[in-house]
Amino acid sequence: MEGGGQMSHSLRKLLPTLVTFTSLVCAFAAMVMQVHDELTAAGICILVGYVLDALDGEMARRLGVASAFGLQLDSLVDVATFGVAPSVLVYQHMRQLAVLPVVTWVVCAGYLIGGVFRLARFNLLPAKRSRSASVGLPISTSGA
């Protein structure tokens, strides 16, 4: 049955994307939790996003559906999950500790800008080099 094989390929392409989007939902949930001062729950959401981020690319490669689109999508979601959500989490925590507001802003914005810059650089590396040679600290380490 010809249509069955095509449906199977479509499903294989969809699975890693669903995992990536679930990581994005975790980032959103983390930010919502932070609005309600549920910082521990927010941290757990970021950790779940970290696990999902480790799975999506590997899943795409094993299913034979890795693509440039998937890499870009993953990077955009990484900005939310490991850039914005942790920056806001640290901001909320530093605010509770009554750290000087300008210091809080510089620390949180600096982390976010550095993470986005590194992701942009990583995405411009040739595919073989980006896999074998790591430049700087990956933004996803904030989830660990």
PDB file of N, CA and C in Angstrom, residues 26-92:
ATOM      1  N   CYS A  26       6.855  23.677  27.697  1.00  0.00           N
ATOM      2  CA  CYS A  26       7.502  23.670  29.015  1.00  0.00           C
ATOM      3  C   CYS A  26       8.082  25.048  29.341  1.00  0.00           C
ATOM      4  N   ALA A  27       8.670  25.704  28.356  1.00  0.00           N
ATOM      5  CA  ALA A  27       9.206  27.051  28.567  1.00  0.00           C
ATOM      6  C   ALA A  27       8.088  28.018  28.924  1.00  0.00           C
ATOM      7  N   PHE A  28       6.988  27.929  28.194  1.00  0.00           N
ATOM      8  CA  PHE A  28       5.839  28.792  28.485  1.00  0.00           C
ATOM      9  C   PHE A  28       5.306  28.507  29.885  1.00  0.00           C
ATOM     10  N   ALA A  29       5.174  27.225  30.227  1.00  0.00           N
ATOM     11  CA  ALA A  29       4.688  26.849  31.559  1.00  0.00           C
ATOM     12  C   ALA A  29       5.625  27.382  32.641  1.00  0.00           C
ATOM     13  N   ALA A  30       6.935  27.320  32.394  1.00  0.00           N
ATOM     14  CA  ALA A  30       7.902  27.839  33.364  1.00  0.00           C
ATOM     15  C   ALA A  30       7.688  29.330  33.591  1.00  0.00           C
ATOM     16  N   MET A  31       7.439  30.062  32.515  1.00  0.00           N
ATOM     17  CA  MET A  31       7.229  31.507  32.653  1.00  0.00           C
ATOM     18  C   MET A  31       5.917  31.818  33.364  1.00  0.00           C
ATOM     19  N   VAL A  32       4.883  31.037  33.085  1.00  0.00           N
ATOM     20  CA  VAL A  32       3.605  31.228  33.783  1.00  0.00           C
ATOM     21  C   VAL A  32       3.784  30.929  35.267  1.00  0.00           C
ATOM     22  N   MET A  33       4.497  29.859  35.584  1.00  0.00           N
ATOM     23  CA  MET A  33       4.745  29.515  36.993  1.00  0.00           C
ATOM     24  C   MET A  33       5.484  30.649  37.702  1.00  0.00           C
ATOM     25  N   GLN A  34       6.401  31.297  36.995  1.00  0.00           N
ATOM     26  CA  GLN A  34       7.161  32.384  37.596  1.00  0.00           C
ATOM     27  C   GLN A  34       6.280  33.586  37.907  1.00  0.00           C
ATOM     28  N   VAL A  35       5.288  33.831  37.069  1.00  0.00           N
ATOM     29  CA  VAL A  35       4.344  34.926  37.322  1.00  0.00           C
ATOM     30  C   VAL A  35       3.637  34.710  38.659  1.00  0.00           C
ATOM     31  N   HIS A  36       3.429  33.441  38.998  1.00  0.00           N
ATOM     32  CA  HIS A  36       2.739  33.083  40.242  1.00  0.00           C
ATOM     33  C   HIS A  36       3.721  32.738  41.365  1.00  0.00           C
ATOM     34  N   ASP A  37       4.979  33.133  41.208  1.00  0.00           N
ATOM     35  CA  ASP A  37       6.040  32.888  42.194  1.00  0.00           C
ATOM     36  C   ASP A  37       6.221  31.420  42.544  1.00  0.00           C
ATOM     37  N   GLU A  38       5.963  30.544  41.604  1.00  0.00           N
ATOM     38  CA  GLU A  38       6.196  29.103  41.769  1.00  0.00           C
ATOM     39  C   GLU A  38       7.542  28.771  41.118  1.00  0.00           C
ATOM     40  N   LEU A  39       8.616  29.220  41.742  1.00  0.00           N
ATOM     41  CA  LEU A  39       9.933  29.120  41.126  1.00  0.00           C
ATOM     42  C   LEU A  39      10.434  27.679  41.039  1.00  0.00           C
ATOM     43  N   THR A  40      10.110  26.856  42.015  1.00  0.00           N
ATOM     44  CA  THR A  40      10.519  25.448  41.951  1.00  0.00           C
ATOM     45  C   THR A  40       9.826  24.748  40.792  1.00  0.00           C
ATOM     46  N   ALA A  41       8.526  24.970  40.657  1.00  0.00           N
ATOM     47  CA  ALA A  41       7.777  24.371  39.542  1.00  0.00           C
ATOM     48  C   ALA A  41       8.324  24.875  38.206  1.00  0.00           C
ATOM     49  N   ALA A  42       8.690  26.150  38.159  1.00  0.00           N
ATOM     50  CA  ALA A  42       9.270  26.707  36.931  1.00  0.00           C
ATOM     51  C   ALA A  42      10.582  26.007  36.598  1.00  0.00           C
ATOM     52  N   GLY A  43      11.406  25.786  37.601  1.00  0.00           N
ATOM     53  CA  GLY A  43      12.667  25.082  37.387  1.00  0.00           C
ATOM     54  C   GLY A  43      12.456  23.663  36.889  1.00  0.00           C
ATOM     55  N   ILE A  44      11.442  23.000  37.410  1.00  0.00           N
ATOM     56  CA  ILE A  44      11.122  21.640  36.955  1.00  0.00           C
ATOM     57  C   ILE A  44      10.700  21.666  35.490  1.00  0.00           C
ATOM     58  N   CYS A  45       9.912  22.654  35.101  1.00  0.00           N
ATOM     59  CA  CYS A  45       9.498  22.779  33.693  1.00  0.00           C
ATOM     60  C   CYS A  45      10.712  22.948  32.783  1.00  0.00           C
ATOM     61  N   ILE A  46      11.684  23.742  33.223  1.00  0.00           N
ATOM     62  CA  ILE A  46      12.901  23.937  32.430  1.00  0.00           C
ATOM     63  C   ILE A  46      13.683  22.624  32.340  1.00  0.00           C
ATOM     64  N   LEU A  47      13.748  21.876  33.434  1.00  0.00           N
ATOM     65  CA  LEU A  47      14.435  20.570  33.410  1.00  0.00           C
ATOM     66  C   LEU A  47      13.757  19.588  32.464  1.00  0.00           C
ATOM     67  N   VAL A  48      12.428  19.575  32.456  1.00  0.00           N
ATOM     68  CA  VAL A  48      11.702  18.708  31.521  1.00  0.00           C
ATOM     69  C   VAL A  48      12.019  19.135  30.088  1.00  0.00           C
ATOM     70  N   GLY A  49      12.075  20.447  29.850  1.00  0.00           N
ATOM     71  CA  GLY A  49      12.456  20.951  28.533  1.00  0.00           C
ATOM     72  C   GLY A  49      13.845  20.487  28.135  1.00  0.00           C
ATOM     73  N   TYR A  50      14.755  20.417  29.104  1.00  0.00           N
ATOM     74  CA  TYR A  50      16.122  19.943  28.851  1.00  0.00           C
ATOM     75  C   TYR A  50      16.116  18.491  28.377  1.00  0.00           C
ATOM     76  N   VAL A  51      15.340  17.654  29.058  1.00  0.00           N
ATOM     77  CA  VAL A  51      15.241  16.237  28.670  1.00  0.00           C
ATOM     78  C   VAL A  51      14.663  16.122  27.259  1.00  0.00           C
ATOM     79  N   LEU A  52      13.608  16.886  26.989  1.00  0.00           N
ATOM     80  CA  LEU A  52      12.983  16.845  25.663  1.00  0.00           C
ATOM     81  C   LEU A  52      13.947  17.328  24.584  1.00  0.00           C
ATOM     82  N   ASP A  53      14.736  18.352  24.907  1.00  0.00           N
ATOM     83  CA  ASP A  53      15.706  18.865  23.936  1.00  0.00           C
ATOM     84  C   ASP A  53      16.759  17.810  23.603  1.00  0.00           C
ATOM     85  N   ALA A  54      17.119  17.011  24.584  1.00  0.00           N
ATOM     86  CA  ALA A  54      18.087  15.940  24.336  1.00  0.00           C
ATOM     87  C   ALA A  54      17.490  14.844  23.455  1.00  0.00           C
ATOM     88  N   LEU A  55      16.174  14.706  23.482  1.00  0.00           N
ATOM     89  CA  LEU A  55      15.508  13.639  22.732  1.00  0.00           C
ATOM     90  C   LEU A  55      15.180  14.006  21.292  1.00  0.00           C
ATOM     91  N   ASP A  56      14.773  15.251  21.034  1.00  0.00           N
ATOM     92  CA  ASP A  56      14.225  15.580  19.710  1.00  0.00           C
ATOM     93  C   ASP A  56      15.219  15.405  18.568  1.00  0.00           C
ATOM     94  N   GLY A  57      16.425  15.918  18.728  1.00  0.00           N
ATOM     95  CA  GLY A  57      17.423  15.781  17.665  1.00  0.00           C
ATOM     96  C   GLY A  57      17.842  14.339  17.449  1.00  0.00           C
ATOM     97  N   GLU A  58      18.058  13.630  18.551  1.00  0.00           N
ATOM     98  CA  GLU A  58      18.434  12.218  18.453  1.00  0.00           C
ATOM     99  C   GLU A  58      17.321  11.426  17.777  1.00  0.00           C
ATOM    100  N   MET A  59      16.080  11.729  18.143  1.00  0.00           N
ATOM    101  CA  MET A  59      14.932  11.049  17.535  1.00  0.00           C
ATOM    102  C   MET A  59      14.884  11.318  16.033  1.00  0.00           C
ATOM    103  N   ALA A  60      15.094  12.565  15.640  1.00  0.00           N
ATOM    104  CA  ALA A  60      15.064  12.917  14.212  1.00  0.00           C
ATOM    105  C   ALA A  60      16.158  12.171  13.444  1.00  0.00           C
ATOM    106  N   ARG A  61      17.354  12.095  14.023  1.00  0.00           N
ATOM    107  CA  ARG A  61      18.449  11.385  13.351  1.00  0.00           C
ATOM    108  C   ARG A  61      18.153   9.889  13.236  1.00  0.00           C
ATOM    109  N   ARG A  62      17.673   9.284  14.299  1.00  0.00           N
ATOM    110  CA  ARG A  62      17.386   7.840  14.267  1.00  0.00           C
ATOM    111  C   ARG A  62      16.245   7.496  13.317  1.00  0.00           C
ATOM    112  N   LEU A  63      15.289   8.415  13.194  1.00  0.00           N
ATOM    113  CA  LEU A  63      14.166   8.180  12.278  1.00  0.00           C
ATOM    114  C   LEU A  63      14.502   8.584  10.848  1.00  0.00           C
ATOM    115  N   GLY A  64      15.678   9.161  10.638  1.00  0.00           N
ATOM    116  CA  GLY A  64      16.093   9.568   9.300  1.00  0.00           C
ATOM    117  C   GLY A  64      15.357  10.786   8.775  1.00  0.00           C
ATOM    118  N   VAL A  65      14.928  11.670   9.681  1.00  0.00           N
ATOM    119  CA  VAL A  65      14.161  12.848   9.253  1.00  0.00           C
ATOM    120  C   VAL A  65      14.809  14.161   9.719  1.00  0.00           C
ATOM    121  N   ALA A  66      16.095  14.109  10.095  1.00  0.00           N
ATOM    122  CA  ALA A  66      16.784  15.334  10.502  1.00  0.00           C
ATOM    123  C   ALA A  66      16.818  16.302   9.325  1.00  0.00           C
ATOM    124  N   SER A  67      16.632  17.591   9.604  1.00  0.00           N
ATOM    125  CA  SER A  67      16.586  18.585   8.530  1.00  0.00           C
ATOM    126  C   SER A  67      17.085  19.935   9.029  1.00  0.00           C
ATOM    127  N   ALA A  68      17.388  20.812   8.086  1.00  0.00           N
ATOM    128  CA  ALA A  68      17.790  22.183   8.423  1.00  0.00           C
ATOM    129  C   ALA A  68      16.640  22.902   9.120  1.00  0.00           C
ATOM    130  N   PHE A  69      15.416  22.634   8.686  1.00  0.00           N
ATOM    131  CA  PHE A  69      14.244  23.236   9.333  1.00  0.00           C
ATOM    132  C   PHE A  69      14.184  22.815  10.802  1.00  0.00           C
ATOM    133  N   GLY A  70      14.391  21.535  11.061  1.00  0.00           N
ATOM    134  CA  GLY A  70      14.363  21.030  12.435  1.00  0.00           C
ATOM    135  C   GLY A  70      15.427  21.679  13.296  1.00  0.00           C
ATOM    136  N   LEU A  71      16.618  21.881  12.732  1.00  0.00           N
ATOM    137  CA  LEU A  71      17.700  22.537  13.462  1.00  0.00           C
ATOM    138  C   LEU A  71      17.311  23.965  13.831  1.00  0.00           C
ATOM    139  N   GLN A  72      16.734  24.696  12.877  1.00  0.00           N
ATOM    140  CA  GLN A  72      16.320  26.075  13.146  1.00  0.00           C
ATOM    141  C   GLN A  72      15.190  26.125  14.172  1.00  0.00           C
ATOM    142  N   LEU A  73      14.222  25.232  14.025  1.00  0.00           N
ATOM    143  CA  LEU A  73      13.107  25.173  14.972  1.00  0.00           C
ATOM    144  C   LEU A  73      13.633  24.876  16.372  1.00  0.00           C
ATOM    145  N   ASP A  74      14.531  23.917  16.477  1.00  0.00           N
ATOM    146  CA  ASP A  74      15.115  23.556  17.764  1.00  0.00           C
ATOM    147  C   ASP A  74      15.835  24.751  18.389  1.00  0.00           C
ATOM    148  N   SER A  75      16.558  25.506  17.586  1.00  0.00           N
ATOM    149  CA  SER A  75      17.274  26.675  18.108  1.00  0.00           C
ATOM    150  C   SER A  75      16.322  27.752  18.610  1.00  0.00           C
ATOM    151  N   LEU A  76      15.243  27.981  17.877  1.00  0.00           N
ATOM    152  CA  LEU A  76      14.260  28.974  18.329  1.00  0.00           C
ATOM    153  C   LEU A  76      13.636  28.556  19.656  1.00  0.00           C
ATOM    154  N   VAL A  77      13.303  27.280  19.762  1.00  0.00           N
ATOM    155  CA  VAL A  77      12.720  26.775  21.007  1.00  0.00           C
ATOM    156  C   VAL A  77      13.759  26.831  22.131  1.00  0.00           C
ATOM    157  N   ASP A  78      15.019  26.557  21.814  1.00  0.00           N
ATOM    158  CA  ASP A  78      16.082  26.653  22.819  1.00  0.00           C
ATOM    159  C   ASP A  78      16.181  28.063  23.395  1.00  0.00           C
ATOM    160  N   VAL A  79      15.967  29.075  22.576  1.00  0.00           N
ATOM    161  CA  VAL A  79      16.004  30.455  23.078  1.00  0.00           C
ATOM    162  C   VAL A  79      14.945  30.646  24.161  1.00  0.00           C
ATOM    163  N   ALA A  80      13.746  30.123  23.921  1.00  0.00           N
ATOM    164  CA  ALA A  80      12.679  30.251  24.918  1.00  0.00           C
ATOM    165  C   ALA A  80      12.961  29.390  26.146  1.00  0.00           C
ATOM    166  N   THR A  81      13.313  28.118  25.909  1.00  0.00           N
ATOM    167  CA  THR A  81      13.453  27.158  27.002  1.00  0.00           C
ATOM    168  C   THR A  81      14.705  27.381  27.840  1.00  0.00           C
ATOM    169  N   PHE A  82      15.809  27.731  27.195  1.00  0.00           N
ATOM    170  CA  PHE A  82      17.078  27.835  27.910  1.00  0.00           C
ATOM    171  C   PHE A  82      17.654  29.242  27.935  1.00  0.00           C
ATOM    172  N   GLY A  83      16.972  30.186  27.293  1.00  0.00           N
ATOM    173  CA  GLY A  83      17.394  31.577  27.321  1.00  0.00           C
ATOM    174  C   GLY A  83      16.431  32.425  28.129  1.00  0.00           C
ATOM    175  N   VAL A  84      15.218  32.572  27.628  1.00  0.00           N
ATOM    176  CA  VAL A  84      14.238  33.453  28.269  1.00  0.00           C
ATOM    177  C   VAL A  84      13.768  32.894  29.613  1.00  0.00           C
ATOM    178  N   ALA A  85      13.298  31.647  29.632  1.00  0.00           N
ATOM    179  CA  ALA A  85      12.741  31.086  30.875  1.00  0.00           C
ATOM    180  C   ALA A  85      13.758  31.100  32.026  1.00  0.00           C
ATOM    181  N   PRO A  86      15.002  30.638  31.828  1.00  0.00           N
ATOM    182  CA  PRO A  86      15.961  30.703  32.938  1.00  0.00           C
ATOM    183  C   PRO A  86      16.341  32.138  33.320  1.00  0.00           C
ATOM    184  N   SER A  87      16.399  33.033  32.340  1.00  0.00           N
ATOM    185  CA  SER A  87      16.712  34.430  32.655  1.00  0.00           C
ATOM    186  C   SER A  87      15.643  35.032  33.554  1.00  0.00           C
ATOM    187  N   VAL A  88      14.394  34.748  33.235  1.00  0.00           N
ATOM    188  CA  VAL A  88      13.295  35.255  34.066  1.00  0.00           C
ATOM    189  C   VAL A  88      13.327  34.585  35.444  1.00  0.00           C
ATOM    190  N   LEU A  89      13.645  33.297  35.484  1.00  0.00           N
ATOM    191  CA  LEU A  89      13.733  32.578  36.759  1.00  0.00           C
ATOM    192  C   LEU A  89      14.813  33.192  37.653  1.00  0.00           C
ATOM    193  N   VAL A  90      15.977  33.442  37.087  1.00  0.00           N
ATOM    194  CA  VAL A  90      17.058  34.065  37.855  1.00  0.00           C
ATOM    195  C   VAL A  90      16.653  35.486  38.259  1.00  0.00           C
ATOM    196  N   TYR A  91      16.003  36.203  37.361  1.00  0.00           N
ATOM    197  CA  TYR A  91      15.526  37.553  37.680  1.00  0.00           C
ATOM    198  C   TYR A  91      14.603  37.517  38.900  1.00  0.00           C
ATOM    199  N   GLN A  92      13.634  36.599  38.874  1.00  0.00           N
ATOM    200  CA  GLN A  92      12.683  36.496  39.988  1.00  0.00           C
ATOM    201  C   GLN A  92      13.407  36.155  41.291  1.00  0.00           C
TER     202      GLN A  92
END
